[in-house]
Coordinates of C-alpha atoms in Angstrom, one line a residue:
X699 CA 150.6 -8.4 123.5
X700 CA 153.7 -10.0 125.0
X701 CA 154.6 -11.5 121.6
X702 CA 153.9 -8.3 119.7
X703 CA 155.9 -6.3 122.2
X704 CA 158.9 -8.7 122.0
X705 CA 158.9 -8.4 118.2
X706 CA 158.8 -4.6 118.4
X707 CA 161.7 -4.6 121.0
X708 CA 163.7 -6.9 118.8
X709 CA 163.0 -4.8 115.7
X710 CA 164.1 -1.6 117.4
X711 CA 167.2 -3.1 118.8
X712 CA 168.2 -4.6 115.4
X713 CA 167.8 -1.2 113.8
X714 CA 170.1 0.4 116.3
X715 CA 172.7 -2.4 116.1
X716 CA 172.4 -2.6 112.2
X717 CA 172.1 -6.3 112.8
X718 CA 170.2 -7.2 109.5
X719 CA 170.8 -10.0 107.0
X720 CA 173.1 -9.0 104.2
X721 CA 170.2 -8.9 101.6
X722 CA 168.7 -5.9 103.5
X723 CA 170.2 -2.5 103.0
X724 CA 168.5 0.0 105.3
X725 CA 169.5 3.6 105.0
X726 CA 169.1 6.2 107.8
X727 CA 165.7 7.4 106.4
X728 CA 164.4 3.8 106.4
X729 CA 165.6 3.4 110.0
X730 CA 163.8 6.6 111.0
X731 CA 160.5 5.5 109.4
X732 CA 160.7 2.0 110.9
X733 CA 161.4 3.4 114.3
X734 CA 158.4 5.8 114.0
X735 CA 156.1 2.9 113.0
X736 CA 157.3 0.9 116.0
X737 CA 156.8 3.8 118.4
X738 CA 153.3 4.6 117.0
X739 CA 152.2 1.0 117.8
X740 CA 153.5 1.0 121.4
X741 CA 151.1 3.3 123.3
X742 CA 148.1 1.2 122.5
X743 CA 149.9 -2.0 123.5
X744 CA 151.3 -0.5 126.7
X745 CA 147.7 0.3 127.9
X746 CA 147.7 -3.3 129.0
X747 CA 149.2 -3.6 132.5
X748 CA 150.9 -6.9 131.7
X749 CA 152.5 -5.5 128.6
X750 CA 153.5 -2.3 130.5
X751 CA 155.2 -4.4 133.2
X752 CA 157.1 -6.3 130.6
X753 CA 158.2 -3.1 128.9
X754 CA 159.3 -1.5 132.1
X755 CA 161.4 -4.5 133.2
X756 CA 162.9 -5.0 129.7
X757 CA 164.2 -1.4 129.5
X758 CA 161.9 0.0 126.8
X759 CA 162.5 3.5 128.2
X760 CA 166.2 3.4 127.3
X761 CA 165.3 2.4 123.8
X762 CA 162.9 5.2 123.4
X763 CA 165.4 7.7 124.7
X764 CA 168.0 6.3 122.4
X765 CA 165.5 7.0 119.6
X766 CA 165.2 10.6 120.7
X767 CA 168.9 11.2 120.7
X768 CA 169.4 9.4 117.3
X769 CA 166.8 11.4 115.5
X770 CA 166.8 14.8 117.2
X771 CA 165.5 16.7 114.1
X772 CA 162.5 14.5 113.5
X773 CA 159.7 16.3 115.4
X774 CA 157.0 13.6 114.8
X775 CA 159.4 10.9 116.2
X776 CA 160.1 13.1 119.2
X777 CA 156.4 13.6 119.8
X778 CA 155.6 9.9 119.4
X779 CA 158.5 9.1 121.8
X780 CA 157.0 11.4 124.4
X781 CA 153.6 9.8 123.9
X782 CA 155.1 6.3 124.5
X783 CA 156.9 7.5 127.7
X784 CA 153.5 8.9 129.0
X785 CA 152.0 5.4 128.9
X786 CA 155.2 3.6 129.9
X787 CA 155.7 5.7 133.0
X788 CA 152.1 5.3 134.2
X789 CA 152.1 3.4 137.5
X790 CA 150.7 -0.1 137.2
X791 CA 147.0 -0.3 137.9
X792 CA 146.5 3.4 137.7
X793 CA 146.0 6.3 135.3
X794 CA 148.1 9.3 134.6
X795 CA 148.0 12.2 137.0
X796 CA 148.9 10.4 140.2
X797 CA 150.9 11.9 143.1
X798 CA 152.8 9.4 145.2
X799 CA 153.2 9.9 148.9
X800 CA 156.6 10.5 150.3
X801 CA 157.0 6.9 151.5
X802 CA 156.4 5.4 148.1
X803 CA 158.7 2.8 146.7
X804 CA 160.6 2.4 150.0
X805 CA 159.0 -0.9 150.8
X806 CA 159.4 -3.0 147.7
X807 CA 159.0 -6.3 149.4
X808 CA 155.2 -6.2 149.3
X809 CA 155.4 -4.5 145.8
X810 CA 152.7 -2.0 146.6
X811 CA 152.5 1.7 147.4
X812 CA 149.9 4.3 148.4
X813 CA 149.2 7.1 146.0
X814 CA 146.9 10.0 145.6
X815 CA 144.9 9.9 142.4
X816 CA 143.5 12.9 140.7
X817 CA 140.3 11.9 139.1
X818 CA 136.9 13.3 138.3
X819 CA 134.1 10.8 138.2
X820 CA 131.8 13.3 136.5
X821 CA 134.1 13.6 133.5
X822 CA 134.5 10.3 131.7
X823 CA 135.2 11.7 128.3
X824 CA 138.9 11.8 127.4
X825 CA 140.1 14.0 124.6
X826 CA 143.6 13.0 123.5
X827 CA 146.6 15.2 122.5
X828 CA 148.6 12.8 120.3
X829 CA 150.4 12.9 117.0
X830 CA 147.3 12.0 115.1
X831 CA 144.4 14.2 116.0
X832 CA 146.4 16.9 117.9
X833 CA 143.7 17.3 120.6
X834 CA 143.8 17.7 124.3
X835 CA 143.6 14.9 126.8
X836 CA 141.5 15.6 129.8
X837 CA 141.9 13.0 132.5
X838 CA 139.8 12.6 135.6
X839 CA 140.0 15.0 139.1
X840 CA 139.1 13.7 142.8
X841 CA 141.6 12.7 145.4
X842 CA 141.3 9.0 146.1
X843 CA 143.6 6.3 147.5
X844 CA 144.8 3.4 145.4
X845 CA 147.7 1.0 145.1
X846 CA 150.3 0.5 142.5
X847 CA 153.3 -1.8 141.9
X848 CA 156.3 -0.2 143.5
X849 CA 158.9 -2.5 142.1
X850 CA 159.6 -0.3 139.0
X851 CA 162.1 2.4 139.7
X852 CA 163.7 3.9 136.5
X853 CA 167.4 3.8 136.5
X854 CA 167.9 6.2 133.5
X855 CA 166.9 9.3 135.4
X856 CA 170.0 11.6 134.8
X857 CA 170.6 11.1 131.1
X858 CA 167.0 10.3 130.3
X859 CA 165.7 13.5 131.9
X860 CA 168.3 15.5 130.0
X861 CA 167.1 14.0 126.7
X862 CA 163.5 14.9 127.5
X863 CA 164.3 18.5 128.5
X864 CA 166.6 19.0 125.5
X865 CA 163.8 17.9 123.2
X866 CA 161.4 20.4 124.9
X867 CA 163.9 23.2 124.5
X868 CA 164.7 22.3 120.8
X869 CA 161.0 22.3 119.9
X870 CA 159.9 25.1 122.2
X871 CA 157.5 26.6 119.6
X872 CA 155.8 23.2 118.8
X873 CA 152.7 23.4 120.8
X874 CA 151.8 19.7 120.3
X875 CA 155.2 18.5 121.5
X876 CA 155.2 20.9 124.4
X877 CA 151.8 19.5 125.6
X878 CA 153.0 16.0 125.2
X879 CA 156.3 16.7 126.9
X880 CA 154.5 18.2 129.9
X881 CA 152.3 15.2 130.0
X882 CA 155.3 12.9 130.1
X883 CA 156.6 14.9 133.1
X884 CA 153.3 14.4 134.9
X885 CA 154.0 10.7 135.2
X886 CA 157.8 11.0 135.4
X887 CA 157.5 13.2 138.5
X888 CA 155.7 10.3 140.3
X889 CA 159.0 8.5 140.8
X890 CA 161.3 10.1 143.4
X891 CA 164.5 9.5 141.4
X892 CA 163.0 11.0 138.3
X893 CA 161.4 13.9 140.2
X894 CA 164.8 14.8 141.8
X895 CA 166.5 14.8 138.4
X896 CA 163.7 16.8 136.8
X897 CA 163.9 19.5 139.5
X898 CA 167.7 19.5 139.4
X899 CA 168.0 19.8 135.6
X900 CA 165.3 22.5 135.1
X901 CA 162.0 20.8 134.5
X902 CA 160.2 23.7 136.2
X903 CA 161.8 26.1 133.8
X904 CA 160.8 23.9 130.8
X905 CA 157.2 23.9 132.0
X906 CA 157.0 27.6 132.6
X907 CA 158.7 28.3 129.3
X908 CA 156.0 26.2 127.5
X909 CA 153.2 28.0 129.3
X910 CA 154.7 31.4 128.5
X911 CA 155.3 30.7 124.8
X912 CA 151.8 29.2 124.3
X913 CA 149.5 31.2 126.6
X914 CA 146.4 30.6 124.5
X915 CA 146.9 26.8 123.8
X916 CA 144.5 25.0 126.1
X917 CA 146.4 21.7 126.0
X918 CA 149.8 23.2 126.9
X919 CA 148.3 25.2 129.8
X920 CA 146.4 22.1 131.1
X921 CA 149.3 19.8 130.9
X922 CA 151.7 22.4 132.2
X923 CA 149.6 22.9 135.3
X924 CA 149.3 19.1 135.7
X925 CA 153.0 18.7 135.6
X926 CA 153.5 21.5 138.1
X927 CA 151.1 19.8 140.5
X928 CA 153.5 16.9 140.8
X929 CA 156.7 18.9 140.6
X930 CA 156.0 21.5 143.3
X931 CA 154.4 19.2 145.9
X932 CA 156.8 18.7 148.9
X933 CA 158.0 15.2 149.4
X934 CA 158.9 15.0 153.1
X935 CA 157.1 15.5 156.4
X936 CA 158.4 18.9 157.2
X937 CA 157.0 20.2 153.9
X938 CA 160.2 21.9 152.9
X939 CA 161.4 19.2 150.5
X940 CA 162.4 20.4 147.1
X941 CA 161.7 24.0 148.3
X942 CA 165.1 25.2 147.3
X943 CA 164.7 23.8 143.8
X944 CA 161.6 25.9 143.1
X945 CA 162.0 28.8 145.5
X946 CA 163.3 31.1 142.7
X947 CA 160.4 30.2 140.5
X948 CA 157.5 30.6 143.0
X949 CA 156.4 34.1 141.9
X950 CA 156.5 33.1 138.3
X951 CA 154.7 29.8 138.9
X952 CA 151.9 31.6 140.8
X953 CA 151.6 34.3 138.2
X954 CA 151.5 31.9 135.2
X955 CA 149.0 29.7 137.1
X956 CA 146.7 32.6 137.7
X957 CA 147.2 33.8 134.1
X958 CA 146.2 30.3 132.7
X959 CA 143.1 30.3 135.0
X960 CA 142.2 33.8 133.7
X961 CA 142.6 32.9 130.1
X962 CA 140.5 29.8 130.4
X963 CA 138.2 31.0 133.2
X964 CA 135.3 28.8 132.0
X965 CA 137.4 25.6 131.8
X966 CA 136.7 23.8 135.0
X967 CA 139.6 21.3 134.5
X968 CA 142.1 24.1 134.2
X969 CA 140.6 25.9 137.2
X970 CA 140.8 22.6 139.1
X971 CA 144.5 22.0 138.3
X972 CA 145.4 25.6 138.9
X973 CA 143.9 25.4 142.4
X974 CA 146.0 22.3 143.0
X975 CA 149.2 24.0 141.9
X976 CA 148.5 26.9 144.3
X977 CA 147.5 24.6 147.1
X978 CA 150.7 22.6 146.7
X979 CA 152.8 25.8 146.7
X980 CA 151.0 26.9 149.9
X981 CA 152.1 23.7 151.7
X982 CA 155.5 25.5 152.1
X983 CA 154.9 28.3 154.6
X984 CA 157.6 30.4 153.0
X985 CA 155.6 30.5 149.7
X986 CA 152.3 31.7 151.2
X987 CA 153.5 35.3 151.5
X988 CA 154.5 35.2 147.8
X989 CA 151.0 33.9 146.9
X990 CA 149.5 36.8 148.9
X991 CA 151.5 39.3 146.9
X992 CA 150.6 37.7 143.5
X993 CA 148.1 40.0 141.7
X994 CA 144.7 38.5 141.2
X995 CA 145.3 35.4 143.4
X996 CA 142.4 36.0 145.8
X997 CA 140.1 37.1 143.0
X998 CA 140.8 33.9 141.0
X999 CA 140.3 31.7 144.0
X1000 CA 136.9 33.3 144.6
X1001 CA 136.1 32.8 140.9
X1002 CA 137.0 29.1 141.2
X1003 CA 134.7 28.6 144.1
X1004 CA 131.8 30.3 142.3
X1005 CA 132.3 28.5 139.0
X1006 CA 133.0 25.0 140.5
X1007 CA 130.5 24.8 143.4
X1008 CA 130.3 21.0 143.3
X1009 CA 134.0 20.4 143.0
X1010 CA 135.0 19.5 146.6
X1011 CA 138.6 19.6 145.8
X1012 CA 138.5 23.1 144.4
X1013 CA 136.3 24.3 147.2
X1014 CA 138.6 22.9 149.9
X1015 CA 141.8 24.0 148.2
X1016 CA 140.7 27.5 147.5
X1017 CA 139.3 28.0 151.0
X1018 CA 142.5 26.7 152.6
X1019 CA 144.7 28.9 150.5
X1020 CA 142.7 32.0 151.3
X1021 CA 142.8 31.2 155.0
X1022 CA 146.6 30.8 154.9
X1023 CA 146.9 34.1 153.0
X1024 CA 144.7 35.9 155.5
X1025 CA 146.8 34.7 158.3
X1026 CA 150.0 35.9 156.6
X1027 CA 148.3 39.2 155.9
X1028 CA 147.1 39.6 159.5
X1029 CA 150.6 38.7 160.8
X1030 CA 152.1 41.3 158.5
X1031 CA 149.6 43.9 159.6
X1032 CA 150.4 43.2 163.3
X1033 CA 154.1 43.5 162.6
X1034 CA 153.6 46.8 160.8
X1035 CA 151.5 48.0 163.6
X1036 CA 154.1 47.0 166.2
X1037 CA 156.8 48.6 164.1
X1038 CA 154.8 51.8 163.8
X1039 CA 154.1 51.8 167.5
X1040 CA 157.8 51.3 168.3
X1041 CA 158.8 54.1 165.9
X1042 CA 156.2 56.3 167.5
X1043 CA 157.5 55.5 171.0
X1044 CA 161.1 56.3 170.0
X1045 CA 159.9 59.5 168.4
X1046 CA 158.1 60.5 171.6
X1047 CA 161.1 59.6 173.7
X1048 CA 163.3 61.8 171.5
X1049 CA 160.9 64.7 171.9
X1050 CA 161.0 64.4 175.6
X1051 CA 164.8 64.2 175.6
X1052 CA 166.3 67.5 176.7
X1053 CA 168.1 69.2 173.9
X1054 CA 171.7 70.4 173.9
X1055 CA 172.6 73.3 176.2

C-alpha cells in the first residue's frame, strides 16, 4: 500500500507540475481522466490505517483540494474527491461518525485522544453512497469510548473548507454529491480547526440547503443529520461553544430535522441521528425554548421512543429532551401566571384608587 500510494502521489504531482518526459504530450482532458483514475483508487487504499497515516502526513488533502479547484466543472471528479476526503479525514483506528471531546488533540505527546463513537452493533451491513453504485452508506450507532491518533491536525482548514463548500454550492442539485459532501463534513468536523472553519464559513447553511433541496433523498437526509450532529455539539465545558455560530439557524435546524424524521419515520437510522441532533441542540439552554416551539417536536420524540424501543441512545436522548422542554414550558407557565397576577394586582389597585374630584 505504501508503494502504491507513493506512486499515486507522484503521478498526481507530476500532472499538476506538467513534469513529464518530452515524448509525452498530455492535454487537459488527459490530465482530468488521469486524476480521476488516481482518485478512484485512493479510498480503498486509505482504508488501511498505515496508508492513511502516510497520506495524512504527506499532505494528500492539499492535492485532492487542488484537484477540486483545477477541475470545478467535472462533477464525477468532485464526487470522487469528496469520497477520498471522507476516508482520509477518518481518525486513525476508528470509523466515520466520531465526535471528539473538547480536550481532543491538546495533548499530542502521548498521541492519543478520547472520542465518542456513534455505532450500532446490531447493524453490520453497510450500504455505500459512492460514485459507482450511488447508494447510501449506513454506519453503525451506540456511544462508546475509543482512542485515536491525535497527531494529525489539518493545516489547510481555511482554504480547504472554502473549496469543499464552493463545490457543494455549485452542485446543489446533485443529490449524490450533496450526500458525499455532507459525509465529508461528518469527519472534517471531528477536528477543532476544521470545525471552526466550517462553522465560520457556512457549513450549517450548506447542510440545511442540501436537506431542503433533497427532502425525499434518504442518503442526503441521513448524511445531513450526521454532519449536523458533529457541527452543533458544543465544544467547551460551559456548553455555549459555537452557539453564536448556529444560533440563527436553530429553528431551521430543528424544523428540518423533524421533517426528515417524519419523511422517513420508519428508518431507525434517520430517527437515531435526528434524536442526536436535537439532543446536541438541547445542550445549549438557550436553544431548548426554540425546540419547545418547533411544531411536532414532542410528537416525533414520542414516535422515536415507540419505534426504537431497544435503542438505548434514542430512548435516553428523547426522554432527556422532553424533560428539558417540560421544564422550559413549566417555567414559562409560572412566568405567565406571575405576570397575570401582577397585572391583576395593579388592576385592583387602580380600581381602589380614588378618582379625580
